[in-house]
Coordinates of C-alpha atoms (C1' of nucleotides) in Angstrom, one line a residue:
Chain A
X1392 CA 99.2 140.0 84.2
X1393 CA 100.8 138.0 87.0
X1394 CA 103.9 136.9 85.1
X1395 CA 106.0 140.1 84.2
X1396 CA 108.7 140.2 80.7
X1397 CA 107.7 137.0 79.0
X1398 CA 104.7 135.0 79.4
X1399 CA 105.8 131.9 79.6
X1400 CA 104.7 129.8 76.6
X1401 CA 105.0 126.3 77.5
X1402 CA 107.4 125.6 73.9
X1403 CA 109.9 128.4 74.9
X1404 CA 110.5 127.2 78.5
X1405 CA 111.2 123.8 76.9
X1406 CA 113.8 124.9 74.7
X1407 CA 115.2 127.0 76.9
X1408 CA 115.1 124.0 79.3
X1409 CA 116.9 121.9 75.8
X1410 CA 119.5 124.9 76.2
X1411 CA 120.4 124.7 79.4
X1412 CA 120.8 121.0 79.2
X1413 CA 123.1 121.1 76.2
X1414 CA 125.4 123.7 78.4
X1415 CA 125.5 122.0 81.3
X1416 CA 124.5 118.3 81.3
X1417 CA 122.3 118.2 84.5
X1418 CA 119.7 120.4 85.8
X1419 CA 117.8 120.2 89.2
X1420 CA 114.6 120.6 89.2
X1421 CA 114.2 123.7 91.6
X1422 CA 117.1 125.5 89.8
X1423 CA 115.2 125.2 86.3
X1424 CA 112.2 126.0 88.8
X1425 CA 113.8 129.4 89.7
X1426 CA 115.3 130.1 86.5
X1427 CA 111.9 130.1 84.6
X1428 CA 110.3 131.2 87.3
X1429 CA 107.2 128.5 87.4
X1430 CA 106.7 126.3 89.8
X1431 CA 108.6 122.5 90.4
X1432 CA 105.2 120.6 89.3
X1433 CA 105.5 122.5 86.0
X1434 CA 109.2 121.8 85.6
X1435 CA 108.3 118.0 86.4
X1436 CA 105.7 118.3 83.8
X1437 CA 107.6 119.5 81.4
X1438 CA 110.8 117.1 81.8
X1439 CA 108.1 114.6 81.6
X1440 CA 107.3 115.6 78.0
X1441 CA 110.5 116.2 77.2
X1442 CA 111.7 112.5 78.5
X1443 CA 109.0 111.1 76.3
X1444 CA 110.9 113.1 73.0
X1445 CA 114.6 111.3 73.9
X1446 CA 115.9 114.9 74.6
X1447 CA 116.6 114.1 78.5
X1448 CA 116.5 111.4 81.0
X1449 CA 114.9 112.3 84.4
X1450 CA 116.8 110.8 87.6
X1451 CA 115.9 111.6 91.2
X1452 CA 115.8 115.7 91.5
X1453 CA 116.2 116.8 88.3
X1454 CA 117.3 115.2 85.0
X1455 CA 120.4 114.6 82.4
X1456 CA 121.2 115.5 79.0
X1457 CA 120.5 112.4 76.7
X1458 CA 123.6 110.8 75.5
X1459 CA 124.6 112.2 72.1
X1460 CA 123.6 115.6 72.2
X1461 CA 126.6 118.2 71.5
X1462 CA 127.8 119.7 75.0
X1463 CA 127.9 123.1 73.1
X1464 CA 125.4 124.7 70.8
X1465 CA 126.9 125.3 67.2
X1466 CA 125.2 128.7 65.9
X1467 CA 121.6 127.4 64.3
X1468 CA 121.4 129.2 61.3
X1469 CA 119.0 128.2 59.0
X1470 CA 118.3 124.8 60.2
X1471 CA 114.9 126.3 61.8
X1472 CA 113.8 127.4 58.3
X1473 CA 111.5 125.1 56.8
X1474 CA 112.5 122.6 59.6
X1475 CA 109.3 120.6 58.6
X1476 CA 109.7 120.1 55.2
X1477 CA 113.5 119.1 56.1
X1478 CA 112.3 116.5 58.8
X1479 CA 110.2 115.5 56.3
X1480 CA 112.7 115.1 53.0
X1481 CA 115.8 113.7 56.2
X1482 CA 112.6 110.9 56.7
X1483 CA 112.1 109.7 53.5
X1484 CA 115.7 109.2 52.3
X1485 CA 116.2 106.6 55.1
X1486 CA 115.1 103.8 52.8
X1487 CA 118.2 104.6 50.6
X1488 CA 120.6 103.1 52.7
X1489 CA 121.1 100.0 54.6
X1490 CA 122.1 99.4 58.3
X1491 CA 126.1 98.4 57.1
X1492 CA 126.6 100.9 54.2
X1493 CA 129.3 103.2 53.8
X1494 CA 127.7 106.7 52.8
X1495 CA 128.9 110.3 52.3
X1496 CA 127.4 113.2 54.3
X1497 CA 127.4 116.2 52.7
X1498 CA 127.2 119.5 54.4
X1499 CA 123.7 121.4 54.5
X1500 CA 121.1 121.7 57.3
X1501 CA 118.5 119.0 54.9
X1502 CA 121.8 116.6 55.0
X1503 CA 122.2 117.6 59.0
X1504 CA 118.4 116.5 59.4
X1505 CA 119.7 113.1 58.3
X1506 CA 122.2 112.8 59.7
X1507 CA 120.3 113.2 63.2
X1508 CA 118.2 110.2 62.7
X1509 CA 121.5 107.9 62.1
X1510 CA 122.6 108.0 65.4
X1511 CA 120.9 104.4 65.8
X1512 CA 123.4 102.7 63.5
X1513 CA 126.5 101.7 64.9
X1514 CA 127.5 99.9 62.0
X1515 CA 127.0 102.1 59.7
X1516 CA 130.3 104.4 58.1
X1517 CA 130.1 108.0 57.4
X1518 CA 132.2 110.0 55.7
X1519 CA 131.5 113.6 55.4
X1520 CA 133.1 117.1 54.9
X1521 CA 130.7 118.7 57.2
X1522 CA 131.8 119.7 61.3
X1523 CA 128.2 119.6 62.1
X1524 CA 127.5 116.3 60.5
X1525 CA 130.9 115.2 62.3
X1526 CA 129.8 117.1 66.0
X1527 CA 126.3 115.6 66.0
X1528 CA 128.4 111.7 66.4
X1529 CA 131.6 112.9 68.5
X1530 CA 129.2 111.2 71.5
X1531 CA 127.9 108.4 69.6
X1532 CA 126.5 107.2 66.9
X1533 CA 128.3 105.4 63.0
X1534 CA 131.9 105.4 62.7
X1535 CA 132.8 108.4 61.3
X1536 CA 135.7 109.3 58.4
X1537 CA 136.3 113.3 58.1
X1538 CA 137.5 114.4 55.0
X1539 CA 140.7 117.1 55.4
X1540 CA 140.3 120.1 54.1
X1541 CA 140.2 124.0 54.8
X1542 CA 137.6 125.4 56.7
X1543 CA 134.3 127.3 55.3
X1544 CA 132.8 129.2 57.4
X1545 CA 129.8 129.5 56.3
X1546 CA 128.7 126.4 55.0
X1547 CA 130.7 124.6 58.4
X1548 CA 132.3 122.4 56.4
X1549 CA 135.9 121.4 54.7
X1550 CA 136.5 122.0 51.4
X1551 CA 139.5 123.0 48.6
X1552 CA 142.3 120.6 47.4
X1553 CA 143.5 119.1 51.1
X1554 CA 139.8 117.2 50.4
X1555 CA 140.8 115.4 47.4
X1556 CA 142.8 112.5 48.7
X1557 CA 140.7 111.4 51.3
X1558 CA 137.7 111.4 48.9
X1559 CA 140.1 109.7 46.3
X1560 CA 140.5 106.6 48.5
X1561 CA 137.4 106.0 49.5
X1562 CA 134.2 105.0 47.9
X1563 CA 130.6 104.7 48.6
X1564 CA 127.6 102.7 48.8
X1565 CA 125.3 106.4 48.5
X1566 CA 126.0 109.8 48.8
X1567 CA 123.1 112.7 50.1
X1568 CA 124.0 116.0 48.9
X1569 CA 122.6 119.3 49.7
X1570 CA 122.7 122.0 47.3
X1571 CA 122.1 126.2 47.0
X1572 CA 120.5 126.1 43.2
X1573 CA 118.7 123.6 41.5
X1574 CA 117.2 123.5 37.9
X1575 CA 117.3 120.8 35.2
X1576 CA 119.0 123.2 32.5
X1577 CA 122.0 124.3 34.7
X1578 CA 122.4 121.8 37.1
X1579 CA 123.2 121.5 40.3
X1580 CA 124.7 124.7 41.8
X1581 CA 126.5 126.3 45.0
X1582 CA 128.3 129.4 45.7
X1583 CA 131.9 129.0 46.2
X1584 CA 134.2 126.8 43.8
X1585 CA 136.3 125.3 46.8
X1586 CA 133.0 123.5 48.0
X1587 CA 131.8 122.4 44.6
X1588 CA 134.7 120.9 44.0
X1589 CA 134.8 119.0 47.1
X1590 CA 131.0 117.9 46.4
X1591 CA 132.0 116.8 43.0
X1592 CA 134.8 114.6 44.0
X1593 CA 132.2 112.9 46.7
X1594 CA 129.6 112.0 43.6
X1595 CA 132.3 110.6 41.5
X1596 CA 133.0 107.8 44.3
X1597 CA 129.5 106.8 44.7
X1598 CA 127.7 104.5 43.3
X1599 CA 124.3 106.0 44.0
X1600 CA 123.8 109.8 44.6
X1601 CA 120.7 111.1 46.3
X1602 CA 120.1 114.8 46.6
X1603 CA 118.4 116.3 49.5
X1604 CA 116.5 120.1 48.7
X1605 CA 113.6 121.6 49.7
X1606 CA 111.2 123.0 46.7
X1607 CA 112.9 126.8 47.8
X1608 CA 116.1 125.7 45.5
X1609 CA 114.4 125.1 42.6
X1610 CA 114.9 127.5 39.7
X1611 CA 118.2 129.4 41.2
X1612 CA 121.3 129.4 40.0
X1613 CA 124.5 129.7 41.5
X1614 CA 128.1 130.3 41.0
X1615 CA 129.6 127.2 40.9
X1616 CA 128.2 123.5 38.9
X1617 CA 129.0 120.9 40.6
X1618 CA 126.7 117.9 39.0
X1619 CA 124.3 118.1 36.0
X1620 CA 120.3 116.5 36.3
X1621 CA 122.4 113.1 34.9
X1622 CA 124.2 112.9 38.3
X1623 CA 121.5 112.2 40.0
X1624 CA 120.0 109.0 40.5
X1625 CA 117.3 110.2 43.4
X1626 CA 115.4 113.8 44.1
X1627 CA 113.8 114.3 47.2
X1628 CA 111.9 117.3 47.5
X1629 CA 108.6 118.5 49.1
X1630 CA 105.4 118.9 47.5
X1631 CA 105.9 122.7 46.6
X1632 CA 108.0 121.8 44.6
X1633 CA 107.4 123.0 40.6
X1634 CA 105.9 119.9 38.8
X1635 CA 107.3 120.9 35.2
X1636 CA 110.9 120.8 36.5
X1637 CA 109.9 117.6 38.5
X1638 CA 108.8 116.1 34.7
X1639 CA 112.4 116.9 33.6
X1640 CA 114.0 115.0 36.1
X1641 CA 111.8 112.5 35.9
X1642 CA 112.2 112.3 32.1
X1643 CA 116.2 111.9 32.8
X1644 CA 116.1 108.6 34.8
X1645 CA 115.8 110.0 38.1
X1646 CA 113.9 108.8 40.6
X1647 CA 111.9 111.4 42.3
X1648 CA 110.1 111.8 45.7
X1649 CA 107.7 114.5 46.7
X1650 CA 106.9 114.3 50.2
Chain B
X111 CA 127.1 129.0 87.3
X112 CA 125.3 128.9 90.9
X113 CA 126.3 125.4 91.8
X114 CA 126.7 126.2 95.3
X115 CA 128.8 123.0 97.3
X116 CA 126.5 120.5 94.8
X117 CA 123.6 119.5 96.5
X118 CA 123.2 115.9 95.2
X119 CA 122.0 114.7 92.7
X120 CA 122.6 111.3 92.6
X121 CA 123.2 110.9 88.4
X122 CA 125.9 114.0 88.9
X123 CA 127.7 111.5 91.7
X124 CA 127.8 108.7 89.6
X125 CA 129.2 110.4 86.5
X126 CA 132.3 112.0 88.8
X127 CA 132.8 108.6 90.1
X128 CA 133.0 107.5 86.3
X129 CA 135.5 110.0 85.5
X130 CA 138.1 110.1 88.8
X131 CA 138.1 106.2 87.7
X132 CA 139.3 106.3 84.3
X133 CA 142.1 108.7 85.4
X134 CA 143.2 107.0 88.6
X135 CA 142.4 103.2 88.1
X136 CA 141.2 103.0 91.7
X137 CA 139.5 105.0 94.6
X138 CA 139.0 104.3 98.0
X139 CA 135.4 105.3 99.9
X140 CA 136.7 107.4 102.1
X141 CA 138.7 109.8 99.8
X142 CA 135.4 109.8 97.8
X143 CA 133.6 110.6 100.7
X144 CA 135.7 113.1 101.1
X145 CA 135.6 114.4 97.2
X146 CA 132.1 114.3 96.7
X147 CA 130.9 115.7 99.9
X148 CA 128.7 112.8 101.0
X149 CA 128.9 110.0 104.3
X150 CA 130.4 107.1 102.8
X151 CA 127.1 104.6 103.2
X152 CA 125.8 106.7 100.4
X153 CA 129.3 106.3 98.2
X154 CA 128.8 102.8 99.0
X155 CA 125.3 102.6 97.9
X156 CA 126.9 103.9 94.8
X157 CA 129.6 101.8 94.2
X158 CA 126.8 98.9 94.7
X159 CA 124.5 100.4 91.9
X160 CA 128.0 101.0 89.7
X161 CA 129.2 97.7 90.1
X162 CA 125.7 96.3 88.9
X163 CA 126.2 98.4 85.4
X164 CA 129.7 96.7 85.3
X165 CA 131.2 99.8 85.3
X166 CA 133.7 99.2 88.6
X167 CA 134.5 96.1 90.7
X168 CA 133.8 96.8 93.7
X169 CA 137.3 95.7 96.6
X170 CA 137.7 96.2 100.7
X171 CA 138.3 99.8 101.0
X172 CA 137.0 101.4 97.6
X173 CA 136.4 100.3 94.0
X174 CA 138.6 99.5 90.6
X175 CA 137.8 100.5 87.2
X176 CA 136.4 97.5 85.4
X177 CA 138.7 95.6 82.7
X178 CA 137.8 97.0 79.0
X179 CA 137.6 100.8 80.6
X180 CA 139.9 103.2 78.9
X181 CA 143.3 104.5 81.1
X182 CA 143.0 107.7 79.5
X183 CA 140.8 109.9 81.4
X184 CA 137.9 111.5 79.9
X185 CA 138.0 114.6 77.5
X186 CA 136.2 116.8 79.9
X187 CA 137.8 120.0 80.4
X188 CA 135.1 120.9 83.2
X189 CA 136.0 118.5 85.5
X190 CA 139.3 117.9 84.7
X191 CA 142.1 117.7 87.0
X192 CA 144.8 120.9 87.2
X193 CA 142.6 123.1 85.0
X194 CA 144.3 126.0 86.0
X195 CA 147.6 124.5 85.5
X196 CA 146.4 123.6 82.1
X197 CA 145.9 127.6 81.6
X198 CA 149.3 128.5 83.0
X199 CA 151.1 126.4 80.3
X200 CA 149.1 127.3 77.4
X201 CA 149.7 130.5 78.1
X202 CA 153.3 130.4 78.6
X203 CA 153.2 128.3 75.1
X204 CA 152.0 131.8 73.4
X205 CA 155.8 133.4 72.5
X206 CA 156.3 130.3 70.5
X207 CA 154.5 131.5 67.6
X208 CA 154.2 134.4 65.5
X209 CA 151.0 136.1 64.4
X210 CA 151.3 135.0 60.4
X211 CA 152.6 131.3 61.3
X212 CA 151.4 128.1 60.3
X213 CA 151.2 126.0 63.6
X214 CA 149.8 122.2 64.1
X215 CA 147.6 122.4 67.4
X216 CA 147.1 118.0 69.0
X217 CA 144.3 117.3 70.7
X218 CA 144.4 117.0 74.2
X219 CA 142.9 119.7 76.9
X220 CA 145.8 121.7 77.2
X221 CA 146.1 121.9 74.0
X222 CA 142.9 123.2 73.5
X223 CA 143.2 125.4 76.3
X224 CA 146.1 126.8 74.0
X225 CA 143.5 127.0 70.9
X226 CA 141.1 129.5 73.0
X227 CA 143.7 131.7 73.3
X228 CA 144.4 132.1 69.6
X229 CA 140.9 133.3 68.4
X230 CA 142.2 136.9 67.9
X231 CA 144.9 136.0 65.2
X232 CA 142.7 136.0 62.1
X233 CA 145.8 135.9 60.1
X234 CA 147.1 132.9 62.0
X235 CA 146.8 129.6 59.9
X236 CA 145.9 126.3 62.2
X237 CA 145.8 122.4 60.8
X238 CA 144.4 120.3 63.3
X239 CA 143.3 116.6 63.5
X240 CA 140.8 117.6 66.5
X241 CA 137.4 117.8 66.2
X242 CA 137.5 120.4 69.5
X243 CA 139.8 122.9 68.3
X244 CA 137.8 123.2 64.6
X245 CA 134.8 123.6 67.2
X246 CA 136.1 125.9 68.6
X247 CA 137.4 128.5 65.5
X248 CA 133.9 127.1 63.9
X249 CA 132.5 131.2 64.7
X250 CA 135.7 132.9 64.2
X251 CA 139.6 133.0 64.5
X252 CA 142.8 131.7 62.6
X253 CA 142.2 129.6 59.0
X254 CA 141.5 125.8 59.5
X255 CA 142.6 123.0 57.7
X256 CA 141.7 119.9 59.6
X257 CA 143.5 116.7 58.8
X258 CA 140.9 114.1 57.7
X259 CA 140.6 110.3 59.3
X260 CA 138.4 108.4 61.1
X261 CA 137.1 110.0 64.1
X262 CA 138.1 108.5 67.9
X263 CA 135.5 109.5 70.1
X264 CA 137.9 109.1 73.6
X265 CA 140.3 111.8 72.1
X266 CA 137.5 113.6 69.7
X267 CA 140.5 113.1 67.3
X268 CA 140.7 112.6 63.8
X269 CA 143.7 109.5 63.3
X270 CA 144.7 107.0 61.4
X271 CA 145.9 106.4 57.8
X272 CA 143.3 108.5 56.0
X273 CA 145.4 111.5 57.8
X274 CA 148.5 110.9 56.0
X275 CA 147.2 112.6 53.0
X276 CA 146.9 115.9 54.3
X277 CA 149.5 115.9 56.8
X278 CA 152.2 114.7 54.2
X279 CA 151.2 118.1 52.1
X280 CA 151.4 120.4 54.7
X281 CA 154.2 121.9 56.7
X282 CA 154.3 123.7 59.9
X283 CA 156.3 126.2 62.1
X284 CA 155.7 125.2 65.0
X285 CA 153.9 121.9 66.5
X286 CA 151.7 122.3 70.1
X287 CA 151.4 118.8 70.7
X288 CA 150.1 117.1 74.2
X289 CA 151.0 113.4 75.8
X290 CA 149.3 110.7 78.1
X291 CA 152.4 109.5 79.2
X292 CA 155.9 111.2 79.1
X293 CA 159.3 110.3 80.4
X294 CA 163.0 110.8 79.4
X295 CA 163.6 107.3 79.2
X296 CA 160.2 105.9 77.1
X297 CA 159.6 108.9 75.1
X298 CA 156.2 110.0 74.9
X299 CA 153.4 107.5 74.5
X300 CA 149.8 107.4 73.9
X301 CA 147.3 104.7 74.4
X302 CA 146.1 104.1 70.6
X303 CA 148.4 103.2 67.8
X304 CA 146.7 105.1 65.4
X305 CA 146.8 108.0 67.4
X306 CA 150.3 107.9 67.4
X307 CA 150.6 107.4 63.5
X308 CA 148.8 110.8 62.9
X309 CA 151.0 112.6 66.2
X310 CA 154.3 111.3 64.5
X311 CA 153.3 112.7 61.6
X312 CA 152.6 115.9 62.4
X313 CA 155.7 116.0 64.4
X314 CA 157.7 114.7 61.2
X315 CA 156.4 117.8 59.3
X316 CA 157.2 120.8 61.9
X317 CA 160.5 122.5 61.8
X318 CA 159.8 123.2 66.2
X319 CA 158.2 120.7 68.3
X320 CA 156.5 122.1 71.8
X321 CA 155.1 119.9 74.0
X322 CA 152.4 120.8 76.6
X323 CA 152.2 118.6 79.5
X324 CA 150.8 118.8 83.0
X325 CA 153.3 117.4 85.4
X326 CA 150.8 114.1 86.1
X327 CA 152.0 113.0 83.2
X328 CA 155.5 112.4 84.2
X329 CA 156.5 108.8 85.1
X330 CA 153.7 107.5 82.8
X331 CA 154.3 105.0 80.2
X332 CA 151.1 104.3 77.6
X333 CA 150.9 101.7 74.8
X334 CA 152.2 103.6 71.6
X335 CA 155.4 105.7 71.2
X336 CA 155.0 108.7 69.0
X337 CA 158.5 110.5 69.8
X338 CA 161.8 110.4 71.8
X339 CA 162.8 113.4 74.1
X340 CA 165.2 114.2 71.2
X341 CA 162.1 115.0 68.7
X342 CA 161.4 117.7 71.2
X343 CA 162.5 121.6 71.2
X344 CA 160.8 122.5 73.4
X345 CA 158.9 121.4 76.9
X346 CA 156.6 123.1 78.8
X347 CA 155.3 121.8 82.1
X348 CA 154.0 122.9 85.5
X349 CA 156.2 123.2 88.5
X350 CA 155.5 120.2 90.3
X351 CA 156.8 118.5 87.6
X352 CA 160.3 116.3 88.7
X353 CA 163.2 118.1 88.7
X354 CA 165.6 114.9 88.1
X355 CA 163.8 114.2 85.0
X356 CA 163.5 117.9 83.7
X357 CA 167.1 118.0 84.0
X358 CA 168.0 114.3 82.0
X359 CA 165.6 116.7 79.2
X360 CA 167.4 119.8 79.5
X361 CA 170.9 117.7 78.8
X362 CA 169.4 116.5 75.5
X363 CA 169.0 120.2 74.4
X364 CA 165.1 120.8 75.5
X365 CA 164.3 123.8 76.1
X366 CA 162.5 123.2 79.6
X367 CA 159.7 125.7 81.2
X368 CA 157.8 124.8 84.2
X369 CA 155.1 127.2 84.8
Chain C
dG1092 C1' 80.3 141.9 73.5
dA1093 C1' 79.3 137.7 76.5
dC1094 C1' 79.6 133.0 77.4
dG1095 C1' 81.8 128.5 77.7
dA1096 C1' 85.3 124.9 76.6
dA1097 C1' 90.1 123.8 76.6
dC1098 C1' 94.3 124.4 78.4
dA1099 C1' 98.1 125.6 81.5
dT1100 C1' 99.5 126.6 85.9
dG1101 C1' 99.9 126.4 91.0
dC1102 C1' 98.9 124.2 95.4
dA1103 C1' 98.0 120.4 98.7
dT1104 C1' 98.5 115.5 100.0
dG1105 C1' 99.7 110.9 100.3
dA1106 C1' 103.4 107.9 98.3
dT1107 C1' 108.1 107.0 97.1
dG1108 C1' 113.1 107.6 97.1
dT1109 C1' 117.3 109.1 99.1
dT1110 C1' 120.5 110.2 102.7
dG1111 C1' 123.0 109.8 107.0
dC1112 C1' 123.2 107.4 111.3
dT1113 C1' 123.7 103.3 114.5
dC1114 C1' 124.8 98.7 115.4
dG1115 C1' 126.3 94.0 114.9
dT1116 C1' 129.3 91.4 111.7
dT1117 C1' 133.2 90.6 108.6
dT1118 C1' 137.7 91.6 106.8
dT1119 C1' 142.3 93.3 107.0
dT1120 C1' 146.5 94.4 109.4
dG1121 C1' 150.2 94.2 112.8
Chain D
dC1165 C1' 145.3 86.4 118.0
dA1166 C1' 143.7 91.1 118.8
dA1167 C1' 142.8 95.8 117.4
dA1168 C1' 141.2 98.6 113.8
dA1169 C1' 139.0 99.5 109.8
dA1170 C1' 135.3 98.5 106.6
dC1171 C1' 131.0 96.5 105.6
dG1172 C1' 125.8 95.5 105.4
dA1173 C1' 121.2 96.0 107.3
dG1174 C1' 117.8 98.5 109.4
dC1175 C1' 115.8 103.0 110.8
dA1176 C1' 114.4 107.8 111.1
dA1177 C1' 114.5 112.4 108.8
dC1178 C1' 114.2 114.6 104.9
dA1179 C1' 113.5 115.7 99.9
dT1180 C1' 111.2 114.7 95.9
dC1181 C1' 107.5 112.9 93.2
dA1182 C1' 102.7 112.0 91.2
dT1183 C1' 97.9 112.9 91.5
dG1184 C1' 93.7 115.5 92.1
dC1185 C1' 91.6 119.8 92.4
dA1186 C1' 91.1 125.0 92.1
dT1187 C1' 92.2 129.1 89.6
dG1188 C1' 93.2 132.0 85.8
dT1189 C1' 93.9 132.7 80.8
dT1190 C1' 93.0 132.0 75.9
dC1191 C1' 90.6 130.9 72.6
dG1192 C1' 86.3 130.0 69.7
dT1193 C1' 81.4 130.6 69.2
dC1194 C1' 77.1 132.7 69.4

DNA sequence: GACGAACATGCATGATGTTGCTCGTTTTTG
DNA sequence: CAAAAACGAGCAACATCATGCATGTTCGTC
């Protein structure tokens, strides 16, 4: 037992290393050293790795937050839930849009995935509801239009009435939506009214709507509809997914991914 | 934070030099020298390496910002200038609004500084065009409706046209609004048009107008007028602020506080 | 329960990078 | 035109880095 408290797994002292970073932007190499309390070559060792990832940049004594990554953490709520089937499902939807498109973001940690790997697009337009969606490109990134609206807490995005004319004079190429229920008989489902009717305003300007949700939405039901199975012209989900309910969808002219 | 006197790091050096260069266009090796604690062969060295990114052009005596670089300085509240100042007049700002008001909080650091302070007014309803101050109430604190528009990463502001919506629909009490340049005679300007589309409106829709503006400010004329000093009730500034102008303000019926 | 492979960590060493100083040259200023 | 300031190049001192090797731990296997 040489190390006292916490045994220092080489994952946790990276993300508390990815912590760190995000607070502030540079780190020397024998402060991180002293912090974790392991020695400079495994502090080099591990910026190394984490160079190769794109979550740092190492200069001369220690190393610098990559550009783009949010100076302050927002609470991670359920993002780490599931987070591979969510990589997975954000991966798979990048085919749907092209490098010039004007899409809508929805709110929704499957959406958020997304929106992470879109950072590479300059030219691409986003318009979402969602603060996260919106924090994740205040460094770089698309060129990002924010829909008004009142804040949700919860969900970390804008929703209510204020929404509606922003969303009413804009259209686009493909929307990716996030939802809390999913069946083929009731629809597509969340739990406050404000936000569906937000959601449902974005799919009524686009001409292609793509929903994003893991196979743990399938069968609830919640408060509010904001799109029936005829909305939908693509369902990506992950393999757990129930295959009768996938045969529904399928059966209604939507295209659907299992990855 | 254990930062004791900043020993090096030579990333850290370069990014200071970055942001003392967008706020004053040019700085001399010697005051750098100075600034950053280092002989000047090494802030040479720097310049040198700087110059090759195109970042600065390098003169006898120091270096000025390259053509294309921004005049308004960076929205970093860490290492910005007169931080404490910045605290002073937000908190003198606090006895212009009531606990159940509707206020319109600008971007802009002071204004922000202002924001911090209003976390424990849950009652308190706040519409904003700035992506901070939504950040900042994300946990906690007053309602939020943010004003939608296309996001401008130098101000982490949403502006332009697509705010008019909202901003048109909503009125306000009071208005906490902030400035890049300010004088009696100009009026207050900013540096992007569409900035100033969404400030004027915001201003349009507030029955009380308070600016908050460090005293650097003064003397400054930027691209795009948003107001007169006669759109102003009230001004609140920091004592070196110059006492001729203060006076021309306080003769047009501005309530005047230096802090 | 004992053994061995795989891995992570820490230390030592030669290599590389960075910094501040000196000195001769160039530029600015009065 | 001369004095003063600023500059660039080279050098020595120092810090940091990458690599190889030894040690200790954690598994899996018998």
């Amino acid at each position: 037992m040489s190390t006292d408290a916490t045994t220092g797994l080489a994952a946790e002292r990276h993300q508390r290393i990815r912590d760190l970073l995000r607070g502030q932007r540079v780190a020397r190499v024998d402060e991180l050293s002293e912090v974790l309390k392991v020695s400079p070559a495994t502090i080099r060792r591990d910026l190394e790795e984490l160079e190769r990832h794109g979550v740092l940049q190492r200069v001369h004594g220690g190393a610098v937050a990559s550009e783009g990554t949010p100076e302050e953490p927002l609470f991670d709520d359920k993002t780490s839930i599931a987070a591979s089937e969510k990589e997975a499902i954000a991966e798979a939807a990048l085919p749907f849009l092209g490098p010039r498109d004007t899409i809508y973001l929805d709110g929704g940690s499957t959406v958020l995935a997304l929106a992470r790997r879109l950072q590479c697009f300059p030219q691409l337009t986003v318009v979402t509801n969602s603060l996260r969606v919106a924090h994740a490109f205040s460094g770089t990134g698309p060129r990002v239009i924010l829909a008004g609206g009142e804040l949700r807490r919860l969900s970390q995005t804008f929703v209510g009435p204020l929404s509606r004319h922003v969303l009413a004079s804009t259209n686009f190429a493909v929307a990716f939506v996030g939802t809390v229920g999913l069946s083929f008989a009731d629809g597509l489902t969340t739990t406050d009214p404000a936000e569906a009717f937000t959601k449902e305003l974005a799919i009524a300007h686009a001409q292609r709507v793509v929903l994003l949700s893991d196979s743990a939405k399938f069968g609830k039901t919640s408060l509010a509809r904001f799109a029936t199975a005829s909305d939908l012209d693509v369902l990506i989900t992950d393999r757990r997914a129930p295959a009768a309910e996938l045969a529904q969808f399928r059966n209604a002219d939507v295209q659907v991914i299992a990855v």
